[in-house]
JSON list of C-alpha atoms in Angstrom, two decimals:
[
{"chain": "A", "resi": 1, "resn": "MET", "atom": "CA", "xyz": [101.25, 112.53, 103.75]},
{"chain": "A", "resi": 2, "resn": "THR", "atom": "CA", "xyz": [105.10, 113.27, 103.02]},
{"chain": "A", "resi": 3, "resn": "ASN", "atom": "CA", "xyz": [107.91, 110.58, 101.60]},
{"chain": "A", "resi": 4, "resn": "TYR", "atom": "CA", "xyz": [110.85, 109.90, 103.93]},
{"chain": "A", "resi": 5, "resn": "ASN", "atom": "CA", "xyz": [112.92, 107.20, 102.58]},
{"chain": "A", "resi": 6, "resn": "GLY", "atom": "CA", "xyz": [110.52, 105.16, 101.23]},
{"chain": "A", "resi": 7, "resn": "LYS", "atom": "CA", "xyz": [107.83, 106.22, 104.10]},
{"chain": "A", "resi": 8, "resn": "GLU", "atom": "CA", "xyz": [104.54, 108.02, 104.84]},
{"chain": "A", "resi": 9, "resn": "VAL", "atom": "CA", "xyz": [105.11, 110.98, 107.10]},
{"chain": "A", "resi": 10, "resn": "LEU", "atom": "CA", "xyz": [101.66, 112.65, 108.39]},
{"chain": "A", "resi": 11, "resn": "ASN", "atom": "CA", "xyz": [102.00, 114.70, 110.93]},
{"chain": "A", "resi": 12, "resn": "GLY", "atom": "CA", "xyz": [105.45, 114.69, 112.04]},
{"chain": "A", "resi": 13, "resn": "LEU", "atom": "CA", "xyz": [105.15, 110.84, 112.47]},
{"chain": "A", "resi": 14, "resn": "LEU", "atom": "CA", "xyz": [106.55, 107.62, 110.54]},
{"chain": "A", "resi": 15, "resn": "PHE", "atom": "CA", "xyz": [104.43, 105.11, 109.44]},
{"chain": "A", "resi": 16, "resn": "ILE", "atom": "CA", "xyz": [105.24, 101.97, 107.94]},
{"chain": "A", "resi": 17, "resn": "LYS", "atom": "CA", "xyz": [102.99, 100.33, 105.10]},
{"chain": "A", "resi": 18, "resn": "SER", "atom": "CA", "xyz": [99.27, 99.92, 106.59]},
{"chain": "A", "resi": 19, "resn": "MET", "atom": "CA", "xyz": [100.18, 103.27, 108.85]},
{"chain": "A", "resi": 20, "resn": "MET", "atom": "CA", "xyz": [101.36, 101.66, 111.88]},
{"chain": "A", "resi": 21, "resn": "SER", "atom": "CA", "xyz": [103.83, 103.30, 113.20]},
{"chain": "A", "resi": 22, "resn": "VAL", "atom": "CA", "xyz": [106.43, 101.04, 115.50]},
{"chain": "A", "resi": 23, "resn": "GLU", "atom": "CA", "xyz": [104.56, 103.74, 118.60]},
{"chain": "A", "resi": 24, "resn": "ASN", "atom": "CA", "xyz": [101.46, 102.04, 117.76]},
{"chain": "A", "resi": 25, "resn": "VAL", "atom": "CA", "xyz": [102.92, 98.42, 117.63]},
{"chain": "A", "resi": 26, "resn": "GLU", "atom": "CA", "xyz": [104.00, 99.04, 121.07]},
{"chain": "A", "resi": 27, "resn": "ARG", "atom": "CA", "xyz": [100.79, 100.44, 121.95]},
{"chain": "A", "resi": 28, "resn": "GLN", "atom": "CA", "xyz": [98.72, 97.19, 120.73]},
{"chain": "A", "resi": 29, "resn": "ALA", "atom": "CA", "xyz": [101.54, 94.45, 122.03]},
{"chain": "A", "resi": 30, "resn": "ILE", "atom": "CA", "xyz": [100.87, 94.94, 124.95]},
{"chain": "A", "resi": 31, "resn": "ALA", "atom": "CA", "xyz": [97.11, 96.46, 125.22]},
{"chain": "A", "resi": 32, "resn": "LEU", "atom": "CA", "xyz": [96.12, 93.40, 122.95]},
{"chain": "A", "resi": 33, "resn": "ARG", "atom": "CA", "xyz": [98.22, 91.00, 122.26]},
{"chain": "A", "resi": 34, "resn": "LYS", "atom": "CA", "xyz": [98.66, 91.23, 126.11]},
{"chain": "A", "resi": 35, "resn": "LEU", "atom": "CA", "xyz": [95.63, 92.78, 127.86]},
{"chain": "A", "resi": 36, "resn": "VAL", "atom": "CA", "xyz": [93.28, 90.68, 126.65]},
{"chain": "A", "resi": 37, "resn": "ASN", "atom": "CA", "xyz": [94.41, 87.40, 125.91]},
{"chain": "A", "resi": 38, "resn": "ALA", "atom": "CA", "xyz": [95.98, 87.02, 129.16]},
{"chain": "A", "resi": 39, "resn": "ASP", "atom": "CA", "xyz": [94.64, 84.55, 131.73]},
{"chain": "A", "resi": 40, "resn": "TYR", "atom": "CA", "xyz": [93.81, 85.60, 134.87]},
{"chain": "A", "resi": 41, "resn": "PHE", "atom": "CA", "xyz": [93.25, 82.71, 136.84]},
{"chain": "A", "resi": 42, "resn": "LEU", "atom": "CA", "xyz": [96.92, 81.69, 136.27]},
{"chain": "A", "resi": 43, "resn": "PRO", "atom": "CA", "xyz": [99.75, 82.58, 138.70]},
{"chain": "A", "resi": 44, "resn": "GLN", "atom": "CA", "xyz": [102.11, 85.36, 138.29]},
{"chain": "A", "resi": 45, "resn": "GLY", "atom": "CA", "xyz": [100.81, 88.06, 135.39]},
{"chain": "A", "resi": 46, "resn": "VAL", "atom": "CA", "xyz": [101.29, 90.57, 132.72]},
{"chain": "A", "resi": 47, "resn": "VAL", "atom": "CA", "xyz": [105.64, 91.89, 132.29]},
{"chain": "A", "resi": 48, "resn": "VAL", "atom": "CA", "xyz": [105.95, 94.13, 130.31]},
{"chain": "A", "resi": 49, "resn": "LYS", "atom": "CA", "xyz": [109.86, 95.14, 130.94]},
{"chain": "A", "resi": 50, "resn": "LYS", "atom": "CA", "xyz": [111.58, 97.83, 127.74]},
{"chain": "A", "resi": 51, "resn": "GLU", "atom": "CA", "xyz": [115.14, 98.38, 127.66]},
{"chain": "A", "resi": 52, "resn": "VAL", "atom": "CA", "xyz": [116.90, 101.06, 125.37]},
{"chain": "A", "resi": 53, "resn": "ASP", "atom": "CA", "xyz": [117.20, 98.01, 122.40]},
{"chain": "A", "resi": 54, "resn": "SER", "atom": "CA", "xyz": [114.21, 95.65, 124.01]},
{"chain": "A", "resi": 55, "resn": "LEU", "atom": "CA", "xyz": [111.04, 95.63, 124.20]},
{"chain": "A", "resi": 56, "resn": "ILE", "atom": "CA", "xyz": [109.47, 92.01, 126.65]},
{"chain": "A", "resi": 57, "resn": "ILE", "atom": "CA", "xyz": [106.51, 91.39, 127.45]},
{"chain": "A", "resi": 58, "resn": "GLU", "atom": "CA", "xyz": [104.74, 88.14, 128.59]},
{"chain": "A", "resi": 59, "resn": "ASN", "atom": "CA", "xyz": [101.32, 86.86, 130.04]},
{"chain": "A", "resi": 60, "resn": "PRO", "atom": "CA", "xyz": [99.90, 83.89, 131.81]},
{"chain": "A", "resi": 61, "resn": "GLY", "atom": "CA", "xyz": [98.01, 81.92, 129.28]},
{"chain": "A", "resi": 62, "resn": "SER", "atom": "CA", "xyz": [99.34, 80.00, 126.24]},
{"chain": "A", "resi": 63, "resn": "ILE", "atom": "CA", "xyz": [97.85, 81.02, 122.86]},
{"chain": "A", "resi": 64, "resn": "ARG", "atom": "CA", "xyz": [94.44, 79.73, 121.80]},
{"chain": "A", "resi": 65, "resn": "THR", "atom": "CA", "xyz": [94.58, 79.60, 117.94]},
{"chain": "A", "resi": 66, "resn": "GLY", "atom": "CA", "xyz": [98.10, 78.27, 118.32]},
{"chain": "A", "resi": 67, "resn": "LYS", "atom": "CA", "xyz": [100.85, 79.53, 117.96]},
{"chain": "A", "resi": 68, "resn": "LYS", "atom": "CA", "xyz": [101.73, 78.92, 113.85]},
{"chain": "A", "resi": 69, "resn": "GLN", "atom": "CA", "xyz": [98.23, 80.08, 113.46]},
{"chain": "A", "resi": 70, "resn": "MET", "atom": "CA", "xyz": [99.22, 83.85, 115.58]},
{"chain": "A", "resi": 71, "resn": "LEU", "atom": "CA", "xyz": [102.04, 84.16, 113.07]},
{"chain": "A", "resi": 72, "resn": "ARG", "atom": "CA", "xyz": [99.62, 83.44, 110.03]},
{"chain": "A", "resi": 73, "resn": "GLY", "atom": "CA", "xyz": [97.45, 86.16, 111.01]},
{"chain": "A", "resi": 74, "resn": "GLY", "atom": "CA", "xyz": [93.27, 86.23, 110.13]},
{"chain": "A", "resi": 75, "resn": "ILE", "atom": "CA", "xyz": [91.97, 84.24, 113.28]},
{"chain": "A", "resi": 76, "resn": "SER", "atom": "CA", "xyz": [91.21, 86.52, 116.31]},
{"chain": "A", "resi": 77, "resn": "ASP", "atom": "CA", "xyz": [90.31, 84.75, 119.32]},
{"chain": "A", "resi": 78, "resn": "PRO", "atom": "CA", "xyz": [90.84, 86.77, 122.41]},
{"chain": "A", "resi": 79, "resn": "ARG", "atom": "CA", "xyz": [90.73, 85.40, 125.94]},
{"chain": "A", "resi": 80, "resn": "ASN", "atom": "CA", "xyz": [89.40, 88.87, 127.70]},
{"chain": "A", "resi": 81, "resn": "LYS", "atom": "CA", "xyz": [86.42, 90.19, 124.70]},
{"chain": "A", "resi": 82, "resn": "THR", "atom": "CA", "xyz": [85.10, 92.12, 126.80]},
{"chain": "A", "resi": 83, "resn": "LEU", "atom": "CA", "xyz": [88.88, 93.96, 127.43]},
{"chain": "A", "resi": 84, "resn": "MET", "atom": "CA", "xyz": [89.01, 94.07, 123.43]},
{"chain": "A", "resi": 85, "resn": "LYS", "atom": "CA", "xyz": [85.65, 95.21, 123.64]},
{"chain": "A", "resi": 86, "resn": "MET", "atom": "CA", "xyz": [87.15, 98.77, 124.96]},
{"chain": "A", "resi": 87, "resn": "PHE", "atom": "CA", "xyz": [90.47, 98.80, 123.50]},
{"chain": "A", "resi": 88, "resn": "ASN", "atom": "CA", "xyz": [87.72, 98.67, 120.26]},
{"chain": "A", "resi": 89, "resn": "LEU", "atom": "CA", "xyz": [85.47, 101.62, 121.29]},
{"chain": "A", "resi": 90, "resn": "ILE", "atom": "CA", "xyz": [88.94, 104.20, 121.91]},
{"chain": "A", "resi": 91, "resn": "GLY", "atom": "CA", "xyz": [90.86, 102.44, 118.85]},
{"chain": "A", "resi": 92, "resn": "ILE", "atom": "CA", "xyz": [92.47, 100.53, 119.61]},
{"chain": "A", "resi": 93, "resn": "GLY", "atom": "CA", "xyz": [93.67, 96.83, 118.08]},
{"chain": "A", "resi": 94, "resn": "GLU", "atom": "CA", "xyz": [90.72, 95.78, 115.27]},
{"chain": "A", "resi": 95, "resn": "ARG", "atom": "CA", "xyz": [90.60, 92.25, 115.67]},
{"chain": "A", "resi": 96, "resn": "ALA", "atom": "CA", "xyz": [91.66, 90.93, 112.73]},
{"chain": "A", "resi": 97, "resn": "GLY", "atom": "CA", "xyz": [93.97, 88.53, 114.29]},
{"chain": "A", "resi": 98, "resn": "SER", "atom": "CA", "xyz": [96.54, 90.63, 112.11]},
{"chain": "A", "resi": 99, "resn": "GLY", "atom": "CA", "xyz": [98.53, 92.42, 114.83]},
{"chain": "A", "resi": 100, "resn": "ILE", "atom": "CA", "xyz": [100.70, 89.43, 115.12]},
{"chain": "A", "resi": 101, "resn": "PRO", "atom": "CA", "xyz": [102.13, 89.28, 111.67]},
{"chain": "A", "resi": 102, "resn": "ASP", "atom": "CA", "xyz": [102.18, 93.56, 110.81]},
{"chain": "A", "resi": 103, "resn": "ILE", "atom": "CA", "xyz": [104.32, 93.26, 114.36]},
{"chain": "A", "resi": 104, "resn": "TYR", "atom": "CA", "xyz": [106.88, 90.65, 112.13]},
{"chain": "A", "resi": 105, "resn": "GLN", "atom": "CA", "xyz": [106.29, 92.88, 108.66]},
{"chain": "A", "resi": 106, "resn": "ILE", "atom": "CA", "xyz": [107.53, 95.60, 110.92]},
{"chain": "A", "resi": 107, "resn": "TRP", "atom": "CA", "xyz": [110.77, 94.73, 111.99]},
{"chain": "A", "resi": 108, "resn": "GLU", "atom": "CA", "xyz": [111.76, 93.28, 108.03]},
{"chain": "A", "resi": 109, "resn": "ASP", "atom": "CA", "xyz": [110.84, 96.13, 106.96]},
{"chain": "A", "resi": 110, "resn": "GLU", "atom": "CA", "xyz": [113.10, 98.11, 109.50]},
{"chain": "A", "resi": 111, "resn": "GLY", "atom": "CA", "xyz": [115.68, 95.32, 109.21]},
{"chain": "A", "resi": 112, "resn": "TRP", "atom": "CA", "xyz": [115.37, 94.92, 113.42]},
{"chain": "A", "resi": 113, "resn": "LYS", "atom": "CA", "xyz": [115.97, 91.64, 114.12]},
{"chain": "A", "resi": 114, "resn": "THR", "atom": "CA", "xyz": [112.74, 88.63, 113.89]},
{"chain": "A", "resi": 115, "resn": "PRO", "atom": "CA", "xyz": [110.41, 89.07, 117.60]},
{"chain": "A", "resi": 116, "resn": "MET", "atom": "CA", "xyz": [110.23, 86.27, 118.86]},
{"chain": "A", "resi": 117, "resn": "VAL", "atom": "CA", "xyz": [107.18, 84.45, 120.77]},
{"chain": "A", "resi": 118, "resn": "GLU", "atom": "CA", "xyz": [107.68, 82.26, 123.11]},
{"chain": "A", "resi": 119, "resn": "GLU", "atom": "CA", "xyz": [105.56, 79.66, 124.64]},
{"chain": "A", "resi": 120, "resn": "THR", "atom": "CA", "xyz": [105.90, 77.97, 127.80]},
{"chain": "A", "resi": 121, "resn": "TYR", "atom": "CA", "xyz": [103.34, 75.21, 129.83]},
{"chain": "A", "resi": 122, "resn": "ASN", "atom": "CA", "xyz": [103.26, 74.10, 133.70]},
{"chain": "A", "resi": 123, "resn": "PRO", "atom": "CA", "xyz": [102.16, 77.28, 133.86]},
{"chain": "A", "resi": 124, "resn": "ASP", "atom": "CA", "xyz": [101.40, 78.58, 131.13]},
{"chain": "A", "resi": 125, "resn": "ARG", "atom": "CA", "xyz": [103.60, 81.10, 129.56]},
{"chain": "A", "resi": 126, "resn": "THR", "atom": "CA", "xyz": [103.71, 83.67, 126.29]},
{"chain": "A", "resi": 127, "resn": "ARG", "atom": "CA", "xyz": [106.63, 85.29, 126.15]},
{"chain": "A", "resi": 128, "resn": "LEU", "atom": "CA", "xyz": [106.21, 87.85, 123.08]},
{"chain": "A", "resi": 129, "resn": "SER", "atom": "CA", "xyz": [109.84, 89.53, 122.10]},
{"chain": "A", "resi": 130, "resn": "LEU", "atom": "CA", "xyz": [110.90, 92.83, 120.03]},
{"chain": "A", "resi": 131, "resn": "GLU", "atom": "CA", "xyz": [114.58, 93.80, 119.55]},
{"chain": "A", "resi": 132, "resn": "PHE", "atom": "CA", "xyz": [115.28, 97.76, 118.56]},
{"chain": "A", "resi": 133, "resn": "VAL", "atom": "CA", "xyz": [118.60, 95.55, 116.85]},
{"chain": "A", "resi": 134, "resn": "LYS", "atom": "CA", "xyz": [119.52, 95.00, 113.28]},
{"chain": "A", "resi": 135, "resn": "LYS", "atom": "CA", "xyz": [119.99, 92.04, 112.36]},
{"chain": "A", "resi": 136, "resn": "GLN", "atom": "CA", "xyz": [123.55, 90.96, 111.34]},
{"chain": "A", "resi": 137, "resn": "ALA", "atom": "CA", "xyz": [123.84, 90.95, 107.58]},
{"chain": "A", "resi": 138, "resn": "ILE", "atom": "CA", "xyz": [125.62, 87.33, 106.90]},
{"chain": "A", "resi": 139, "resn": "LYS", "atom": "CA", "xyz": [128.72, 86.89, 105.10]},
{"chain": "A", "resi": 140, "resn": "THR", "atom": "CA", "xyz": [129.43, 85.64, 100.89]},
{"chain": "A", "resi": 141, "resn": "SER", "atom": "CA", "xyz": [132.52, 83.03, 103.33]},
{"chain": "A", "resi": 142, "resn": "ASP", "atom": "CA", "xyz": [130.15, 82.28, 106.20]},
{"chain": "A", "resi": 143, "resn": "LYS", "atom": "CA", "xyz": [126.93, 81.01, 103.74]},
{"chain": "A", "resi": 144, "resn": "SER", "atom": "CA", "xyz": [129.88, 78.32, 102.24]},
{"chain": "A", "resi": 145, "resn": "LYS", "atom": "CA", "xyz": [130.28, 76.94, 105.82]},
{"chain": "A", "resi": 146, "resn": "ARG", "atom": "CA", "xyz": [127.32, 75.79, 106.24]}
]
């Protein structure tokens, strides 16, 4: 393993902190966040929109642990436990409740805009928006206007 700009590189893949790459984040966000937690008894399905500078993933159903707990991490409560087991068997996901906090940490490390998790109701729906865009620095003169 070599070092590149403070990050580890293994077999040509860039890894950030806990050995999770941005590509792994995309795969886990789709596989775990959406497929494993989707409520398939509700209308509409899982939607994945990939743009040049963003990835938006929506699924039917609300967040079972609540948004605050999901952002904090540490509790795994997948709606579709059999799907979760299948993903575990092929090496995707840990069932540690750490997926969303890991995504937030990687986006912070990369200096990208903070991910957004939104819930809507009637019908219940959850949306994860990941932008591959650097945060805008706040100018000192802008801070004094607040």
